[in-house]
PDB file of C-alpha atoms in Angstrom:
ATOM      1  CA  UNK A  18      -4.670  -0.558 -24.434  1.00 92.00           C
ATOM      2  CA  UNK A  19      -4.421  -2.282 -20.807  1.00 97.00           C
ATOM      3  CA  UNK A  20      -3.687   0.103 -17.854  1.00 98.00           C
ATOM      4  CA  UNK A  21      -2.613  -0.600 -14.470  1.00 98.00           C
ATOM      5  CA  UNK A  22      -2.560   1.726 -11.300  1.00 98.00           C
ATOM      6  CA  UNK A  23      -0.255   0.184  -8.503  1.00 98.00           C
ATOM      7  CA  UNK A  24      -0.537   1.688  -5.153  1.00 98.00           C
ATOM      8  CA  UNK A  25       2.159   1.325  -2.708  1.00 97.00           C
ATOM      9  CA  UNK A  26       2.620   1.445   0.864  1.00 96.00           C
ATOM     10  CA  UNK A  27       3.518   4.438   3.095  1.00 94.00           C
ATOM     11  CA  UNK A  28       1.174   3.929   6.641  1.00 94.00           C
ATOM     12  CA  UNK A  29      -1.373   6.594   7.517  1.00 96.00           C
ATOM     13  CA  UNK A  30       0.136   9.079   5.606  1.00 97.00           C
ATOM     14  CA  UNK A  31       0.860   7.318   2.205  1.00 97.00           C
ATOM     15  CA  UNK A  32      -2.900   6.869   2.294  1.00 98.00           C
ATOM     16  CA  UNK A  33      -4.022  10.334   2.911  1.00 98.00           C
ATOM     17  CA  UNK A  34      -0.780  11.620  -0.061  1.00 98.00           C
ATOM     18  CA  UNK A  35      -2.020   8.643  -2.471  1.00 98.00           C
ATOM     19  CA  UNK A  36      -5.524  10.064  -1.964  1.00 98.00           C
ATOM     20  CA  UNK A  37      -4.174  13.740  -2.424  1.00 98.00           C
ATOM     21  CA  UNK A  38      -2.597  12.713  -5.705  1.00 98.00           C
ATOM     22  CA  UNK A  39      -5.741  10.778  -6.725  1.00 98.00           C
ATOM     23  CA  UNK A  40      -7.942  13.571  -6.395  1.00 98.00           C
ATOM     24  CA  UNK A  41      -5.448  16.082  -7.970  1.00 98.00           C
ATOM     25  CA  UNK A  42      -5.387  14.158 -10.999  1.00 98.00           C
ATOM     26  CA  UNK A  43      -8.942  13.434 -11.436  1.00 98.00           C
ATOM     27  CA  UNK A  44      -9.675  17.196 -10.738  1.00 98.00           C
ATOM     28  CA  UNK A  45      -7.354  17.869 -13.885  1.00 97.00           C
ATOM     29  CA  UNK A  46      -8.655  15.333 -15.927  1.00 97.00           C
ATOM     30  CA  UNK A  47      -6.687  12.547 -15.408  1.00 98.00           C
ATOM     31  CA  UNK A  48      -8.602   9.431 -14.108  1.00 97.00           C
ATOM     32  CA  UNK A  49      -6.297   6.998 -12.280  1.00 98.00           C
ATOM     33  CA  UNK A  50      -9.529   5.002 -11.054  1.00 97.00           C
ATOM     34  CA  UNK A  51     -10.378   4.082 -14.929  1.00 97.00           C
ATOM     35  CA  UNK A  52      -7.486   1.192 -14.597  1.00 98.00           C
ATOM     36  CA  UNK A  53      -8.218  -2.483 -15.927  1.00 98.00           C
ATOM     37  CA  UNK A  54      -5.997  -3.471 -12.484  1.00 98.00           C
ATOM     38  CA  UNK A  55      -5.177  -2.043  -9.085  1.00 98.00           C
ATOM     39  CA  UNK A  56      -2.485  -3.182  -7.271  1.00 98.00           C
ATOM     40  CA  UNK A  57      -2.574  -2.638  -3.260  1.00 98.00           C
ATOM     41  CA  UNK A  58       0.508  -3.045  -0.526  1.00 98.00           C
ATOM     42  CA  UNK A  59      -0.094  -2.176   2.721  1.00 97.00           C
ATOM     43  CA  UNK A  60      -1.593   1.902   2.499  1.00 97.00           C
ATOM     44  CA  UNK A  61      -2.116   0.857  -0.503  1.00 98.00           C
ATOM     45  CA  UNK A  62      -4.456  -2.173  -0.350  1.00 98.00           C
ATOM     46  CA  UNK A  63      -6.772   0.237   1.377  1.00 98.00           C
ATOM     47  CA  UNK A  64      -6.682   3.251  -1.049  1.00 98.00           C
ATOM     48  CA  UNK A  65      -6.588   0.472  -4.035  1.00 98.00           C
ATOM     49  CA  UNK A  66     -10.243  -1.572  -2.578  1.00 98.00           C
ATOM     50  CA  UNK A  67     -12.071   1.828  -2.762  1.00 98.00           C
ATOM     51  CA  UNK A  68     -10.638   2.566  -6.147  1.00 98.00           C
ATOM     52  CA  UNK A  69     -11.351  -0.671  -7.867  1.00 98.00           C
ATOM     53  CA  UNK A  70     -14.981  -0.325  -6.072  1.00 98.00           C
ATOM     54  CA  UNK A  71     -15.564   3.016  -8.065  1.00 97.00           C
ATOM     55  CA  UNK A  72     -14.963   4.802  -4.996  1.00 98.00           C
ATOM     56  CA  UNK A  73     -15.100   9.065  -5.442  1.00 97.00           C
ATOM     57  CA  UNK A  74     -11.754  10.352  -5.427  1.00 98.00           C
ATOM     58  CA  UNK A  75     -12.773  13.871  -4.173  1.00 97.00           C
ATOM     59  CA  UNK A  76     -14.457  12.827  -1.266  1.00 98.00           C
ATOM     60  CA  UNK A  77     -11.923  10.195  -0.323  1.00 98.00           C
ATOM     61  CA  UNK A  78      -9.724  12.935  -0.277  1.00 98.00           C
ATOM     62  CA  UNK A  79     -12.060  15.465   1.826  1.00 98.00           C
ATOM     63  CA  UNK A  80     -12.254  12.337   4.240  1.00 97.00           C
ATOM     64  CA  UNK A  81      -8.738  12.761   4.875  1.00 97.00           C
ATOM     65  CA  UNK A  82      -9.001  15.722   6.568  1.00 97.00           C
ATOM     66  CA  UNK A  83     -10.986  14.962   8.931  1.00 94.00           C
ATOM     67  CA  UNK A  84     -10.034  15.898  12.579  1.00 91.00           C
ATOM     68  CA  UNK A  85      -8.275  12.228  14.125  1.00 85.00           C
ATOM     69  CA  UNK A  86     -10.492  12.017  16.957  1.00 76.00           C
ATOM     70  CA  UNK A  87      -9.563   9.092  18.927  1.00 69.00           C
ATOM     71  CA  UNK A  88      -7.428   7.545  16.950  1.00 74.00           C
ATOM     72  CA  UNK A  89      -3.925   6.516  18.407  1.00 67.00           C
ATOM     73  CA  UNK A  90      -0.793   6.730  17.008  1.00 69.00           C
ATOM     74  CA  UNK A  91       1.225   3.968  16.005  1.00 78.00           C
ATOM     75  CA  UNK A  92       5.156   3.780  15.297  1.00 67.00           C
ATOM     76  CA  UNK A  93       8.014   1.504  14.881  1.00 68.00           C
ATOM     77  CA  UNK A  94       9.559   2.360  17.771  1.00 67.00           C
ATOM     78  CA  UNK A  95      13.730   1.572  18.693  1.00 68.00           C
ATOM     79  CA  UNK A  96      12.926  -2.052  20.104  1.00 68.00           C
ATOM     80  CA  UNK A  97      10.642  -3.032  17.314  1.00 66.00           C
ATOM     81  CA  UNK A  98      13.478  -1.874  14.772  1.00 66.00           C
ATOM     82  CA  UNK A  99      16.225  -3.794  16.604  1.00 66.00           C
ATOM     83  CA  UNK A 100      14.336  -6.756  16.253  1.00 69.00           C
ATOM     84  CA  UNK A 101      13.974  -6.212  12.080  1.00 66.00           C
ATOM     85  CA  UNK A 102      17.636  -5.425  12.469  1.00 70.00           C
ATOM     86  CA  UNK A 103      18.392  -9.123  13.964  1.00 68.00           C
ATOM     87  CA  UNK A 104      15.641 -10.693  11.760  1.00 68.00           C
ATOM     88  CA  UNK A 105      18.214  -9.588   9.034  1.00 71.00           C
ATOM     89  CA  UNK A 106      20.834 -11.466  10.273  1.00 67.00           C
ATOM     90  CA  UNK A 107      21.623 -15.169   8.636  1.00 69.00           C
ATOM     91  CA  UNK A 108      20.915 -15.799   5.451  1.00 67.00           C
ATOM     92  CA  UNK A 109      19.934 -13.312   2.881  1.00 75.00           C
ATOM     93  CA  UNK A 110      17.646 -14.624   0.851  1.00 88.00           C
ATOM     94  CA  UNK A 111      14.534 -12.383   0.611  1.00 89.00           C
ATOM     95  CA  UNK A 112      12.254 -15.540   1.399  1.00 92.00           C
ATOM     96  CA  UNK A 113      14.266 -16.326   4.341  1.00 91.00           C
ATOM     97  CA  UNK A 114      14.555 -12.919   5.355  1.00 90.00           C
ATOM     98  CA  UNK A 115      10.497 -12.352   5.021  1.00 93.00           C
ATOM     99  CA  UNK A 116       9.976 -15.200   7.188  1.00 93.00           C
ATOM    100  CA  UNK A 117      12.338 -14.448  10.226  1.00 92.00           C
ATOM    101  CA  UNK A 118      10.429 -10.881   9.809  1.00 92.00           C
ATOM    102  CA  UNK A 119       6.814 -13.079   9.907  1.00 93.00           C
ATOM    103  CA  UNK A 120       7.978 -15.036  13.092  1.00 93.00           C
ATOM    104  CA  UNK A 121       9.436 -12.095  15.013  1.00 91.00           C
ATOM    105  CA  UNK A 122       5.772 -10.655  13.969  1.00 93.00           C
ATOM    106  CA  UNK A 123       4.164 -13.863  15.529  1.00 94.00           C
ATOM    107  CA  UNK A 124       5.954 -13.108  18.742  1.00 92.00           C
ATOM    108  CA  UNK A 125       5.168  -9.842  19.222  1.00 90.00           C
ATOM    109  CA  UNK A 126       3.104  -8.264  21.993  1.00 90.00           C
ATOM    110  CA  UNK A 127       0.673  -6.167  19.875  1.00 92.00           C
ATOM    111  CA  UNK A 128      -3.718  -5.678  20.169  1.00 93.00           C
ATOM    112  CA  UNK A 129      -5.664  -8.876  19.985  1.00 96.00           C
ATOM    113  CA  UNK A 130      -5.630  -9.725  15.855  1.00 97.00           C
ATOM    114  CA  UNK A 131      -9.683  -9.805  16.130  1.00 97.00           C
ATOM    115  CA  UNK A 132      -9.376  -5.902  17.675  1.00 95.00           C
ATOM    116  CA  UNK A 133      -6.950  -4.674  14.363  1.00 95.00           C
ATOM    117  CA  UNK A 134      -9.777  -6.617  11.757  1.00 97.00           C
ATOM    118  CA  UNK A 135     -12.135  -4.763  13.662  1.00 95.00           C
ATOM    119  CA  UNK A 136     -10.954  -1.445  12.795  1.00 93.00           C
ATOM    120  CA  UNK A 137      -9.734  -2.201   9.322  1.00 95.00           C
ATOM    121  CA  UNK A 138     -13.489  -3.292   8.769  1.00 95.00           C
ATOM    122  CA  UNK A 139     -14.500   0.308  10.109  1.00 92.00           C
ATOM    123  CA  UNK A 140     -12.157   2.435   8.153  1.00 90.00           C
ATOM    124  CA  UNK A 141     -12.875   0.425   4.495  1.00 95.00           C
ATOM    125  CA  UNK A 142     -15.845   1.653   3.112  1.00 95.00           C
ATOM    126  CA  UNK A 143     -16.346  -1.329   1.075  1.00 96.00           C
ATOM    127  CA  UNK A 144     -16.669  -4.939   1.850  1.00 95.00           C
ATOM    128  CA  UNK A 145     -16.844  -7.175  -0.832  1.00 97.00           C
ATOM    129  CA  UNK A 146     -14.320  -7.611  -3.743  1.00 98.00           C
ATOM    130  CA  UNK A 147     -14.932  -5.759  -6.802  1.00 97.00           C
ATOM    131  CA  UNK A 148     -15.550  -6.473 -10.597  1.00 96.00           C
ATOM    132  CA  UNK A 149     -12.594  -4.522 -11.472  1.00 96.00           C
ATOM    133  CA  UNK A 150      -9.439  -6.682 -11.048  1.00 98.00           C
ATOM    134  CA  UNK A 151      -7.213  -5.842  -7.925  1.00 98.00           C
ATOM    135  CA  UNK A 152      -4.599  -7.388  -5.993  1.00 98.00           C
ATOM    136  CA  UNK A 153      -4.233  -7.069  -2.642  1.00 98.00           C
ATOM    137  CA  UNK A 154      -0.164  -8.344  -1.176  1.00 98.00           C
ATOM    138  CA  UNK A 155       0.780 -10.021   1.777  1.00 98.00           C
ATOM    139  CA  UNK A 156       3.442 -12.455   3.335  1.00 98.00           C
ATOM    140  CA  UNK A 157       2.943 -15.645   4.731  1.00 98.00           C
ATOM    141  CA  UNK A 158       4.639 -15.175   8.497  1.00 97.00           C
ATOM    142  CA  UNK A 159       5.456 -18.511   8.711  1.00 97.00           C
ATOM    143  CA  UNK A 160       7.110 -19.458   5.271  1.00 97.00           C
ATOM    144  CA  UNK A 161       7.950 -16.119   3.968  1.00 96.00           C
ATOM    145  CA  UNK A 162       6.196 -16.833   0.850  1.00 97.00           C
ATOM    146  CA  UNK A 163       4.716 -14.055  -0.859  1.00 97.00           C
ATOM    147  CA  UNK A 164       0.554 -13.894  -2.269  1.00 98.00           C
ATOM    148  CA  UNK A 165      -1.203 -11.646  -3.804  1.00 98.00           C
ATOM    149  CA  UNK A 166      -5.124 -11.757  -3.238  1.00 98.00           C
ATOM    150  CA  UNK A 167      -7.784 -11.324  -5.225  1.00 98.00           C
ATOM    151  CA  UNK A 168     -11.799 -12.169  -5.509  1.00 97.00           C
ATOM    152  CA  UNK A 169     -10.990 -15.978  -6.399  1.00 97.00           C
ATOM    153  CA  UNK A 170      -8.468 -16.266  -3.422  1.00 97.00           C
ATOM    154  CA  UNK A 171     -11.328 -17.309  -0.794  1.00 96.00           C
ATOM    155  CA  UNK A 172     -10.098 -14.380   1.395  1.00 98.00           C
ATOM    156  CA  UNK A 173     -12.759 -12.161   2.526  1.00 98.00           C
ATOM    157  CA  UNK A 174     -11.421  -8.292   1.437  1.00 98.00           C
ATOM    158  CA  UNK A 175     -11.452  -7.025   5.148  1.00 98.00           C
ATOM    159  CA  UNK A 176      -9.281  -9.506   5.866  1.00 98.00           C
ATOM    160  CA  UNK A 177      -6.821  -9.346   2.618  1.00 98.00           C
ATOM    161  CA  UNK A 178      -6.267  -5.538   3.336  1.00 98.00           C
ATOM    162  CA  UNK A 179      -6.051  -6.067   7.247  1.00 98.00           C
ATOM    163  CA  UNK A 180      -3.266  -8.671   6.144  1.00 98.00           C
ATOM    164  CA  UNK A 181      -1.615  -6.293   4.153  1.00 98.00           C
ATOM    165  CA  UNK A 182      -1.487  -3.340   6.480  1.00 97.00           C
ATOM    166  CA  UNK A 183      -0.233  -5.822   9.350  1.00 97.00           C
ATOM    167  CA  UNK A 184       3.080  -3.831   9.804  1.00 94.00           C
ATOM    168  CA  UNK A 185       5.139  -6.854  11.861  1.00 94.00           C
ATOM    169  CA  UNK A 186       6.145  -5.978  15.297  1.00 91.00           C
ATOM    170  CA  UNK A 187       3.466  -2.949  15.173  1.00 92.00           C
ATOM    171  CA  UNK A 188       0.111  -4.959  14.328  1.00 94.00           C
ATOM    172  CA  UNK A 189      -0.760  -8.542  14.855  1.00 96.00           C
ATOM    173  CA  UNK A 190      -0.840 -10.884  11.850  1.00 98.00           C
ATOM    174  CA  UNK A 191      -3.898 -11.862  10.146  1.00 98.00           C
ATOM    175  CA  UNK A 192      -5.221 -15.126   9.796  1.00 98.00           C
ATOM    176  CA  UNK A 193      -6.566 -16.145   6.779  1.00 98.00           C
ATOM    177  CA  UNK A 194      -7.710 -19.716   5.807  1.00 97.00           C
ATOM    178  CA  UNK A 195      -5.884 -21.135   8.747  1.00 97.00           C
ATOM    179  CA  UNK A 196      -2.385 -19.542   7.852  1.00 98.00           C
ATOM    180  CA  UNK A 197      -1.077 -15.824   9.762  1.00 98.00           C
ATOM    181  CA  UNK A 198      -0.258 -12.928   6.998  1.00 98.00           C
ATOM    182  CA  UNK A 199       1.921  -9.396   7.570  1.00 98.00           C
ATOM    183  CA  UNK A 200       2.335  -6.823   5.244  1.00 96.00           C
ATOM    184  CA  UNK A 201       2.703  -7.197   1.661  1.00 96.00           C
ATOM    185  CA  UNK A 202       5.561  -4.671   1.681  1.00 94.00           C
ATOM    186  CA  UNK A 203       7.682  -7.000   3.335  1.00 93.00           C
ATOM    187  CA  UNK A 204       8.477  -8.297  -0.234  1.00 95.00           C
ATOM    188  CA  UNK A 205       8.601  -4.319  -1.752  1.00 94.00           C
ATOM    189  CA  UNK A 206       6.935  -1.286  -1.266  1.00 92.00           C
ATOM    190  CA  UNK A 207       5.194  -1.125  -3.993  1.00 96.00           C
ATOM    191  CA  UNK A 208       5.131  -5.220  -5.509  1.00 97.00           C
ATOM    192  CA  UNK A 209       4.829  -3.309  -9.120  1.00 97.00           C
ATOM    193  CA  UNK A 210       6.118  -6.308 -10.684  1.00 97.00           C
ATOM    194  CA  UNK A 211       2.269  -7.249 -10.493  1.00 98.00           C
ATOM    195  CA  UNK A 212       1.264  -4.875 -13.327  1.00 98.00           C
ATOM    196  CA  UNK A 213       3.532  -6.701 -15.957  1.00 97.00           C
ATOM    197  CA  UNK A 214       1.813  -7.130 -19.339  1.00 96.00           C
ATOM    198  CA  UNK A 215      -0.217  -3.748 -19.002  1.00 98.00           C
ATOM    199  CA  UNK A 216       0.225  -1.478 -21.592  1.00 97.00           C
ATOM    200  CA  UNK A 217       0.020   1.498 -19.567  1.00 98.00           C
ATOM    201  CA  UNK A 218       1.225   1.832 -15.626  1.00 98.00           C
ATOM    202  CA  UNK A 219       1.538   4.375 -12.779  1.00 98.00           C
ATOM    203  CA  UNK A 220       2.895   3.661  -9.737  1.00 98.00           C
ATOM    204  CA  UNK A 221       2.296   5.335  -6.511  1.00 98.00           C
ATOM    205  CA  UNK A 222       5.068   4.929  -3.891  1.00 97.00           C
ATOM    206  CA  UNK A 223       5.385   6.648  -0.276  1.00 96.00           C
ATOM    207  CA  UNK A 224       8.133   4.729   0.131  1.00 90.00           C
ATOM    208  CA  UNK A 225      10.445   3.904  -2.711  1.00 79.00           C
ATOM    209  CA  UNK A 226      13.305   2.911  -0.864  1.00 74.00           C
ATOM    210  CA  UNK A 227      11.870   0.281   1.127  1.00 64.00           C
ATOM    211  CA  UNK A 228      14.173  -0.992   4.117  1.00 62.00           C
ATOM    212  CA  UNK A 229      16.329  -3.924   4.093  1.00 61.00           C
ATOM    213  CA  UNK A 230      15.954  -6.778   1.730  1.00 70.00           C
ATOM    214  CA  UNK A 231      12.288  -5.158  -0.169  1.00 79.00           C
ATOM    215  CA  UNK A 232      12.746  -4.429  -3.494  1.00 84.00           C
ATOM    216  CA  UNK A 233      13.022  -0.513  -4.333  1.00 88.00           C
ATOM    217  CA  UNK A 234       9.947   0.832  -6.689  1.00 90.00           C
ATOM    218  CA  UNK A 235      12.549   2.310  -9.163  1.00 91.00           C
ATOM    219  CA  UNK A 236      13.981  -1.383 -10.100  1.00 93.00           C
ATOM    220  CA  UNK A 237      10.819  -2.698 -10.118  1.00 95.00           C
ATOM    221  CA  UNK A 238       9.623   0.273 -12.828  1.00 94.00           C
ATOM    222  CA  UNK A 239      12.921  -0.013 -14.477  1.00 94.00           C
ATOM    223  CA  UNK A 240      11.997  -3.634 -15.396  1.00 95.00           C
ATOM    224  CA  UNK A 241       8.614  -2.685 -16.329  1.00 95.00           C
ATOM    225  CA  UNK A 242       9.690   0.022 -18.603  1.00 94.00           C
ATOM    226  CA  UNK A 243      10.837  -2.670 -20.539  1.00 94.00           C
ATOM    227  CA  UNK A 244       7.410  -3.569 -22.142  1.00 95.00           C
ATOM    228  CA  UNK A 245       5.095  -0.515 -20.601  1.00 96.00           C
ATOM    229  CA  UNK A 246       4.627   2.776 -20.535  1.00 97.00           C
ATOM    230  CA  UNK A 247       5.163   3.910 -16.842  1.00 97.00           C
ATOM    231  CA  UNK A 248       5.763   6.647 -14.489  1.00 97.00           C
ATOM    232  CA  UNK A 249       6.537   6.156 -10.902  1.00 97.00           C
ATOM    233  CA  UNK A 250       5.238   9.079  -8.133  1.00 98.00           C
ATOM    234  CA  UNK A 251       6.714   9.621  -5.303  1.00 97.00           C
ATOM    235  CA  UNK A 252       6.551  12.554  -2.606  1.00 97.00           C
ATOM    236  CA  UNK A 253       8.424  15.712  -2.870  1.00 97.00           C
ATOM    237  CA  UNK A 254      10.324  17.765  -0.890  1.00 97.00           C
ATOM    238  CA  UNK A 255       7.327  19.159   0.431  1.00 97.00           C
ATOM    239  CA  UNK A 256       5.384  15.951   0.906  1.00 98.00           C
ATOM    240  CA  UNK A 257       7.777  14.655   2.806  1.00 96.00           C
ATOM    241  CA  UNK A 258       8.290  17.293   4.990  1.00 97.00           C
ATOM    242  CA  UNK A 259       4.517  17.218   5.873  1.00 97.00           C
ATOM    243  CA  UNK A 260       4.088  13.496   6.528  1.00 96.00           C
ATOM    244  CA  UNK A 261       7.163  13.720   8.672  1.00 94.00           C
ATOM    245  CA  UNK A 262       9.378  10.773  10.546  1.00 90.00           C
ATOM    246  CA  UNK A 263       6.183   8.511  11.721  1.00 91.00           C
ATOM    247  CA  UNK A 264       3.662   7.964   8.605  1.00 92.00           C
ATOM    248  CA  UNK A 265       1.969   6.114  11.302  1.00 92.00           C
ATOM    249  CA  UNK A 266       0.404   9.119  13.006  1.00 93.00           C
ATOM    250  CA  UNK A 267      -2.895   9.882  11.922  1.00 93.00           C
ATOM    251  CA  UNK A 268      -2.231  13.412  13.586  1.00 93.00           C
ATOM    252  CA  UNK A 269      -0.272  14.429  10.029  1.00 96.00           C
ATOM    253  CA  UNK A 270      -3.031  12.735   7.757  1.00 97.00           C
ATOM    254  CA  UNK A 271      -4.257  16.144   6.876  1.00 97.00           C
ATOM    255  CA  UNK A 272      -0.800  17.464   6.147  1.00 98.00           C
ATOM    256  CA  UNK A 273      -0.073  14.273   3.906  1.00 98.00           C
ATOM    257  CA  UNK A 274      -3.003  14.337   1.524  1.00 98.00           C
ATOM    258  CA  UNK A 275      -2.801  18.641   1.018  1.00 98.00           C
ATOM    259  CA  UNK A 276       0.606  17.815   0.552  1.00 98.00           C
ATOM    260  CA  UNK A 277      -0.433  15.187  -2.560  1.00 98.00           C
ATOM    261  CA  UNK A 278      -3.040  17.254  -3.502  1.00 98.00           C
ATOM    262  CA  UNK A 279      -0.133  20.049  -4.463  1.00 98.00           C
ATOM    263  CA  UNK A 280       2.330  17.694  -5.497  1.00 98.00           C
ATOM    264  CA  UNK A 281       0.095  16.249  -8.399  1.00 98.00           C
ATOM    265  CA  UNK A 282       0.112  19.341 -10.735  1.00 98.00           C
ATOM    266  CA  UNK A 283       3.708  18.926 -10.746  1.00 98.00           C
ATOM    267  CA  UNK A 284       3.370  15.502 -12.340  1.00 98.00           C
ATOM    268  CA  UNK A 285       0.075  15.907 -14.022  1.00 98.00           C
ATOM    269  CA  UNK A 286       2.047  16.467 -17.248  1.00 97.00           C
ATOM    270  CA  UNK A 287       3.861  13.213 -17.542  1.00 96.00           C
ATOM    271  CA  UNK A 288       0.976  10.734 -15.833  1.00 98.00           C
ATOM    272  CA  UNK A 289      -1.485  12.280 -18.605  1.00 97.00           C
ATOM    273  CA  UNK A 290       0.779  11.501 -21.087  1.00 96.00           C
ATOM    274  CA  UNK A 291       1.110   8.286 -20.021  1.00 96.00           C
ATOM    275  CA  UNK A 292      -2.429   7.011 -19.042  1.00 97.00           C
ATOM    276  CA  UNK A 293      -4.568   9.465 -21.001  1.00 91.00           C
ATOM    277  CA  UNK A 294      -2.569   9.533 -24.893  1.00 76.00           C
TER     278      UNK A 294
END
């Protein structure tokens, strides 16, 4: 029996409520970080390199709550969603909708790319890729085309995550082996396609809906379901209320992982049943 753990994104907050849920779980017995593959977009990449590296759930979690001294909020203000709005305009083919997204991120006025690595590198407790196989999503600005990284790509990890994370408009794009990457949900929030063939699969999504042209989580499972075994998480009522309108702002981190913390004893019953029978 293969299993699969797919970790979507969701900003500051999806991390903190993936790492809530992680540590719920494992508390009660249920050990998401046992999966043959880990899938990471965006949040995810960065919760889903400390998993595959064997990473403690518990204290990832505790590290959550730690006061966000210094740290700046981020959002996706009214300008920087007009311009996704007119990057939506023309044709509607994802591709060609990804890569008007990657050169509106190109021309944005954000902190020097070599600044965003730089904190990436000191929020990621690991460094190198892991035995364990993971995937780690981005879009090429440029063409639109989608990749999914992993320790045969060539691309350092620090770099693959920071590539992921690179939220256009909001963070600069990430250059890796000569070409510029943004976020891997730019394709879907969650890329769960990735985990076909597993026997087993759970799918963690801050965002199911995704915006736009990104594939929604639930379609994505739904196609799964077809040959796996999988349940899709997403936040509650009360999740959501405590990440709140910007999952950007590090200032509801806290909030966000109690909140998954909570929420996972509410679907401990049907993940167990899933990954652990």
């Amino acid at each position: 029996m293969t299993r699969a753990l797919v970790l979507g994104g969701g900003g500051i907050t999806g991390i903190a409520w993936e790492w809530g849920i992680l540590a719920g779980l494992a508390r009660a017995g249920v050990d998401l970080g046992s999966a043959d593959l880990v899938v990471g977009t965006s949040a995810g990449s960065v919760v889903g390199a400390q998993v595959a590296a064997g990473l403690d759930a518990d204290e990832r979690y505790a590290a959550q709550l730690e006061p966000p001294d210094g740290e700046v909020a981020a959002a996706m203000g009214p300008a920087v969603l007009l311009r996704y709005g007119l990057a939506m305009a023309g044709p509607r083919t994802p591709k060609a909708v990804r890569a008007r997204i990657g050169r509106m991120a190109l021309r944005a006025n954000t902190v020097p790319e070599a600044e965003r690595v730089a904190v990436i590198e000191s929020r990621l407790p690991v460094r190198d890729w892991p035995e364990r196989a993971l995937l780690i999503t981005a879009v090429d600005a440029e063409s639109g085309e989608f990749r999914a990284f992993d320790r045969d790509s060539g691309a350092p990890l620090v770099r693959a995550v920071a590539a992921s994370c690179a939220v256009p408009g909001v963070w600069p794009p990430v250059t890796i082996d000569g070409r510029r990457y943004v976020d891997g949900g730019m394709r879907s929030g969650s890329n769960a396609d990735l985990a076909a063939g597993y026997d087993r699969v759970v799918v963690l999504s801050p965002l199911p809906r995704g915006i736009g042209h990104m594939t929604p989580a639930a379609t994505q499972v739904e196609a799964l379901a077809a040959r796996s075994r999988v349940e899709l998480v997403s936040p509650d009522r009360a999740a959501l209320a405590a990440i709140g309108r910007n999952v950007l702002d590090p200032a509801k981190r806290a909030a966000a992982a109690r909140a998954g913390l909570a929420q996972a004893d509410s679907v401990l019953a049907r993940i167990r049943s899933v990954w652990n029978e």
